[in-house]
Amino acid sequence: GDSVTQMEGPVTLSEEAFLTINCTYTATGYPSLFWYVQYPGEGLQLLLKATKADDKGSNKGFEATYRKETTSFHLEKGSVQVSDSAVYFCALSAGSGNTGKLIFGQGTTLQVKP
Amino acid sequence: GAVVSQHPSRVICKSGTSVKIECRSLDFQATTMFWYRQFPKKSLMLMATSNEGSKATYEQGVEKDKFLINHASLTLSTLTVTSAHPEDSSFYICSASRGGAGGELFFGEGSRLTVL
C-alpha cells in the first residue's frame, strides 16, 4: 500500500543553518504531496504542496520539489530561525482530488537553537 | 486561515466509560471531516471520513462500534470512544475540508485521551 517515510528526528540546528528533512514515498498512480507543520500546542498547518512531478512547493522560505524519479519530496530551508522549531509531517494524497485521505510520515521534530 | 477547534484538548477517564470529542469548523461549513489517531512517535493514521448527514466511512481495521462518529451539522463532528480501555489512550486529531472532499484541509489542535 501507499506509504511515506521521513528521516528520524529530532533534528537540532543552530539558527541560520541549512535544513533538509528527507521524505520518500511509495504510491500507485500520481499522488499529491504535502508538508504539514505542527507548532507546539497548535494543530497541523499546511506548509506547502505539489501536485505533479517536478512541481516545487514553497512557503515561508521552505521549499520541496516533487521528484518522481526518486519518489522523494525533501523539505529544505536555507536559513532556519528559532521560530521554525516544530514537528514537520510529510504526507501524500492518493486518488484524484481527494486531499482528505492523507497518508502521513511519522513526523520529524526540528529544534532550532539561538 | 480557517479555524478548526477540538474539545476537550485533554481528557482522562476510567476504563469502561465513554468519552466524546468534538470537532468544530468555526468559520466555514465542512461537509466532510476526518478523524485521525496518532500514537507516540508514529504517523497520523486515518480512522474515518465523516460526512454531514450520512454514516461515516471507516478505514480498514477501525472498529466502528468502538469509535462512533456523528456529523450532525455542517460545523460539528463528534467522535465517541465507547467502553474505553487503556489501549485507546492516544492523540486524536480531526480535520475539516473546506470545499467538499477535495478541498484544503484544516486541522484541529488534537485531543489527548488517557484511559486509566
Short mmCIF file of C-alpha atoms in Angstrom, two decimals:
data_model
loop_
_atom_site.label_atom_id
_atom_site.label_comp_id
_atom_site.label_asym_id
_atom_site.label_seq_id
_atom_site.Cartn_x
_atom_site.Cartn_y
_atom_site.Cartn_z
CA GLY A 1 0.00 0.00 0.00
CA ASP A 2 0.87 3.65 -0.12
CA SER A 3 3.33 4.89 2.47
CA VAL A 4 5.53 7.80 3.46
CA THR A 5 8.90 7.58 5.16
CA GLN A 6 10.60 10.54 6.84
CA MET A 7 14.03 10.84 8.33
CA GLU A 8 14.27 10.11 12.03
CA GLY A 9 14.39 13.02 14.38
CA PRO A 10 14.90 15.04 16.35
CA VAL A 11 16.91 17.38 14.21
CA THR A 12 18.78 20.05 16.16
CA LEU A 13 20.25 23.02 14.32
CA SER A 14 21.70 26.39 15.15
CA GLU A 15 19.93 29.49 13.90
CA GLU A 16 20.72 30.31 10.25
CA ALA A 17 21.78 26.75 9.47
CA PHE A 18 20.60 24.93 6.34
CA LEU A 19 17.77 22.48 6.83
CA THR A 20 16.94 19.31 4.95
CA ILE A 21 14.29 16.85 6.07
CA ASN A 22 14.13 13.82 3.82
CA CYS A 23 10.86 12.32 2.70
CA THR A 24 10.31 9.42 0.34
CA TYR A 25 7.06 7.81 -0.67
CA THR A 26 5.57 4.69 -2.17
CA ALA A 27 2.35 5.07 -4.11
CA THR A 28 0.45 3.75 -7.06
CA GLY A 29 -0.61 6.34 -9.54
CA TYR A 30 0.28 10.01 -9.19
CA PRO A 31 -0.23 11.30 -5.67
CA SER A 32 -0.18 14.87 -4.48
CA LEU A 33 2.50 15.57 -1.88
CA PHE A 34 2.34 17.81 1.16
CA TRP A 35 4.36 19.12 4.04
CA TYR A 36 2.47 19.99 7.21
CA VAL A 37 3.89 21.71 10.28
CA GLN A 38 2.71 21.45 13.86
CA TYR A 39 3.92 24.19 16.21
CA PRO A 40 3.83 23.46 19.94
CA GLY A 41 0.28 23.46 21.24
CA GLU A 42 -1.28 24.02 17.84
CA GLY A 43 -2.94 21.95 15.13
CA LEU A 44 -1.31 20.87 11.89
CA GLN A 45 -0.99 23.55 9.24
CA LEU A 46 -0.33 23.09 5.57
CA LEU A 47 3.17 24.38 4.82
CA LEU A 48 3.41 23.62 1.12
CA LYS A 49 2.28 21.18 -1.51
CA ALA A 50 2.99 19.89 -5.01
CA THR A 51 0.50 18.13 -7.21
CA LYS A 52 2.62 16.76 -10.05
CA ALA A 53 6.13 15.70 -10.92
CA ASP A 54 8.78 18.47 -10.97
CA ASP A 55 6.45 20.92 -9.20
CA LYS A 56 8.13 22.93 -6.47
CA GLY A 57 6.08 23.95 -3.47
CA SER A 58 7.33 26.89 -1.43
CA ASN A 59 6.22 28.92 1.58
CA LYS A 60 7.88 30.92 4.37
CA GLY A 61 11.32 30.19 2.94
CA PHE A 62 10.71 26.44 2.85
CA GLU A 63 10.63 24.56 -0.41
CA ALA A 64 10.26 21.00 -1.68
CA THR A 65 10.36 19.55 -5.18
CA TYR A 66 8.25 16.61 -6.30
CA ARG A 67 10.78 14.11 -7.70
CA LYS A 68 9.03 11.22 -9.37
CA GLU A 69 12.25 9.51 -10.43
CA THR A 70 13.46 9.23 -6.85
CA THR A 71 9.95 9.21 -5.26
CA SER A 72 11.06 11.98 -2.94
CA PHE A 73 9.79 15.29 -1.60
CA HIS A 74 12.57 16.59 0.62
CA LEU A 75 11.93 19.75 2.63
CA GLU A 76 14.64 22.44 2.60
CA LYS A 77 15.22 25.86 4.04
CA GLY A 78 18.31 27.91 3.55
CA SER A 79 18.42 29.61 6.94
CA VAL A 80 16.31 28.38 9.84
CA GLN A 81 15.06 30.50 12.70
CA VAL A 82 14.18 29.63 16.27
CA SER A 83 10.53 30.15 15.34
CA ASP A 84 10.79 27.23 12.88
CA SER A 85 11.03 24.79 15.79
CA ALA A 86 8.12 22.41 15.28
CA VAL A 87 7.19 18.94 14.09
CA TYR A 88 7.12 18.51 10.32
CA PHE A 89 5.00 15.89 8.59
CA CYS A 90 5.32 14.73 5.02
CA ALA A 91 2.10 13.37 3.53
CA LEU A 92 0.61 12.12 0.33
CA SER A 93 -2.87 12.08 -1.03
CA ALA A 94 -3.68 9.22 -3.28
CA GLY A 95 -6.58 9.36 -5.68
CA SER A 96 -7.60 12.29 -7.80
CA GLY A 97 -8.90 15.30 -5.96
CA ASN A 98 -9.38 13.66 -2.60
CA THR A 99 -6.99 15.51 -0.35
CA GLY A 100 -8.80 14.25 2.70
CA LYS A 101 -7.37 10.75 2.76
CA LEU A 102 -3.85 11.70 3.63
CA ILE A 103 -1.13 9.22 4.45
CA PHE A 104 1.42 10.74 6.81
CA GLY A 105 5.03 10.09 7.59
CA GLN A 106 5.96 9.70 11.24
CA GLY A 107 6.93 13.33 11.67
CA THR A 108 10.32 14.92 12.26
CA THR A 109 10.91 17.21 15.20
CA LEU A 110 13.06 20.23 14.45
CA GLN A 111 14.66 22.19 17.23
CA VAL A 112 16.48 25.38 16.34
CA LYS A 113 18.78 26.86 18.98
CA PRO A 114 19.73 30.53 19.10
CA GLY B 1 -6.90 30.98 7.64
CA ALA B 2 -9.82 28.78 8.53
CA VAL B 3 -10.13 27.56 12.11
CA VAL B 4 -10.98 24.10 13.36
CA SER B 5 -11.38 23.60 17.08
CA GLN B 6 -11.40 20.42 19.11
CA HIS B 7 -12.75 19.93 22.60
CA PRO B 8 -11.61 18.77 25.03
CA SER B 9 -7.89 19.13 24.45
CA ARG B 10 -7.15 16.67 27.22
CA VAL B 11 -9.38 14.09 28.89
CA ILE B 12 -8.70 11.41 31.45
CA CYS B 13 -11.30 8.73 32.04
CA LYS B 14 -11.72 5.41 33.77
CA SER B 15 -11.68 2.16 31.87
CA GLY B 16 -15.16 1.18 30.70
CA THR B 17 -16.52 4.69 30.35
CA SER B 18 -17.30 6.54 27.11
CA VAL B 19 -15.70 9.77 26.01
CA LYS B 20 -16.93 12.24 23.41
CA ILE B 21 -14.59 14.52 21.46
CA GLU B 22 -15.98 17.41 19.44
CA CYS B 23 -14.58 18.89 16.26
CA ARG B 24 -15.95 22.22 15.07
CA SER B 25 -15.23 24.29 12.00
CA LEU B 26 -15.54 27.81 13.35
CA ASP B 27 -15.68 29.95 10.25
CA PHE B 28 -16.68 27.68 7.40
CA GLN B 29 -19.06 24.86 6.65
CA ALA B 30 -17.48 21.45 6.37
CA THR B 31 -19.41 18.75 4.60
CA THR B 32 -16.51 16.40 5.16
CA MET B 33 -14.41 15.93 8.27
CA PHE B 34 -11.73 13.36 9.02
CA TRP B 35 -10.62 11.72 12.23
CA TYR B 36 -7.02 10.65 12.75
CA ARG B 37 -5.24 8.87 15.56
CA GLN B 38 -1.62 9.49 16.43
CA PHE B 39 0.50 7.18 18.54
CA PRO B 40 3.72 8.42 20.16
CA LYS B 41 6.46 8.83 17.56
CA LYS B 42 4.16 7.41 14.92
CA SER B 43 2.44 8.95 11.98
CA LEU B 44 -1.18 10.03 11.96
CA MET B 45 -3.49 7.22 10.99
CA LEU B 46 -6.78 8.00 9.27
CA MET B 47 -9.61 6.39 11.21
CA ALA B 48 -12.69 7.51 9.36
CA THR B 49 -14.26 10.00 7.00
CA SER B 50 -17.26 11.82 8.40
CA ASN B 51 -19.89 13.17 6.02
CA GLU B 52 -22.63 15.51 7.15
CA GLY B 53 -25.98 13.78 7.21
CA SER B 54 -24.71 10.31 6.43
CA LYS B 55 -22.84 7.45 8.03
CA ALA B 56 -19.12 7.70 8.46
CA THR B 57 -16.78 5.65 6.32
CA TYR B 58 -14.28 3.75 8.44
CA GLU B 59 -10.81 2.65 7.42
CA GLN B 60 -9.95 -1.00 7.48
CA GLY B 61 -9.21 -2.26 10.96
CA VAL B 62 -11.07 0.53 12.77
CA GLU B 63 -13.96 -0.72 14.90
CA LYS B 64 -17.00 1.36 14.03
CA ASP B 65 -18.88 0.21 17.12
CA LYS B 66 -15.99 1.35 19.30
CA PHE B 67 -15.40 4.69 17.64
CA LEU B 68 -18.78 6.26 16.98
CA ILE B 69 -18.77 9.23 14.63
CA ASN B 70 -21.65 11.63 14.22
CA HIS B 71 -21.59 14.54 11.79
CA ALA B 72 -24.86 16.17 12.75
CA SER B 73 -24.29 19.60 11.25
CA LEU B 74 -22.07 21.37 8.75
CA THR B 75 -19.85 22.65 11.55
CA LEU B 76 -19.71 19.80 14.03
CA SER B 77 -18.49 16.22 14.04
CA THR B 78 -18.13 14.14 17.17
CA LEU B 79 -16.05 11.07 17.94
CA THR B 80 -17.21 8.93 20.85
CA VAL B 81 -14.84 6.32 22.20
CA THR B 82 -17.14 3.75 23.77
CA SER B 83 -16.18 1.50 26.68
CA ALA B 84 -12.70 2.93 26.64
CA HIS B 85 -9.71 0.82 27.57
CA PRO B 86 -6.10 1.82 28.27
CA GLU B 87 -5.07 0.79 24.74
CA ASP B 88 -7.41 3.50 23.42
CA SER B 89 -5.19 6.12 25.02
CA SER B 90 -3.90 8.24 22.19
CA PHE B 91 -3.90 11.63 20.49
CA TYR B 92 -6.97 12.10 18.31
CA ILE B 93 -6.94 14.77 15.61
CA CYS B 94 -9.74 15.95 13.38
CA SER B 95 -9.57 17.83 10.13
CA ALA B 96 -12.22 19.58 8.12
CA SER B 97 -12.33 20.11 4.41
CA ARG B 98 -13.42 23.46 3.08
CA GLY B 99 -14.92 22.91 -0.30
CA GLY B 100 -16.01 19.30 -0.07
CA ALA B 101 -13.93 16.14 -0.08
CA GLY B 102 -11.30 17.63 -2.37
CA GLY B 103 -10.86 20.92 -0.57
CA GLU B 104 -7.97 22.11 1.53
CA LEU B 105 -7.78 20.53 4.96
CA PHE B 106 -7.66 22.43 8.23
CA PHE B 107 -6.68 20.57 11.37
CA GLY B 108 -7.81 20.83 14.95
CA GLU B 109 -5.36 21.08 17.82
CA GLY B 110 -5.89 17.48 18.81
CA SER B 111 -7.36 15.79 21.87
CA ARG B 112 -5.24 13.66 24.16
CA LEU B 113 -7.18 10.79 25.71
CA THR B 114 -5.79 8.91 28.68
CA VAL B 115 -7.72 5.88 29.89
CA LEU B 116 -6.81 4.68 33.36
#
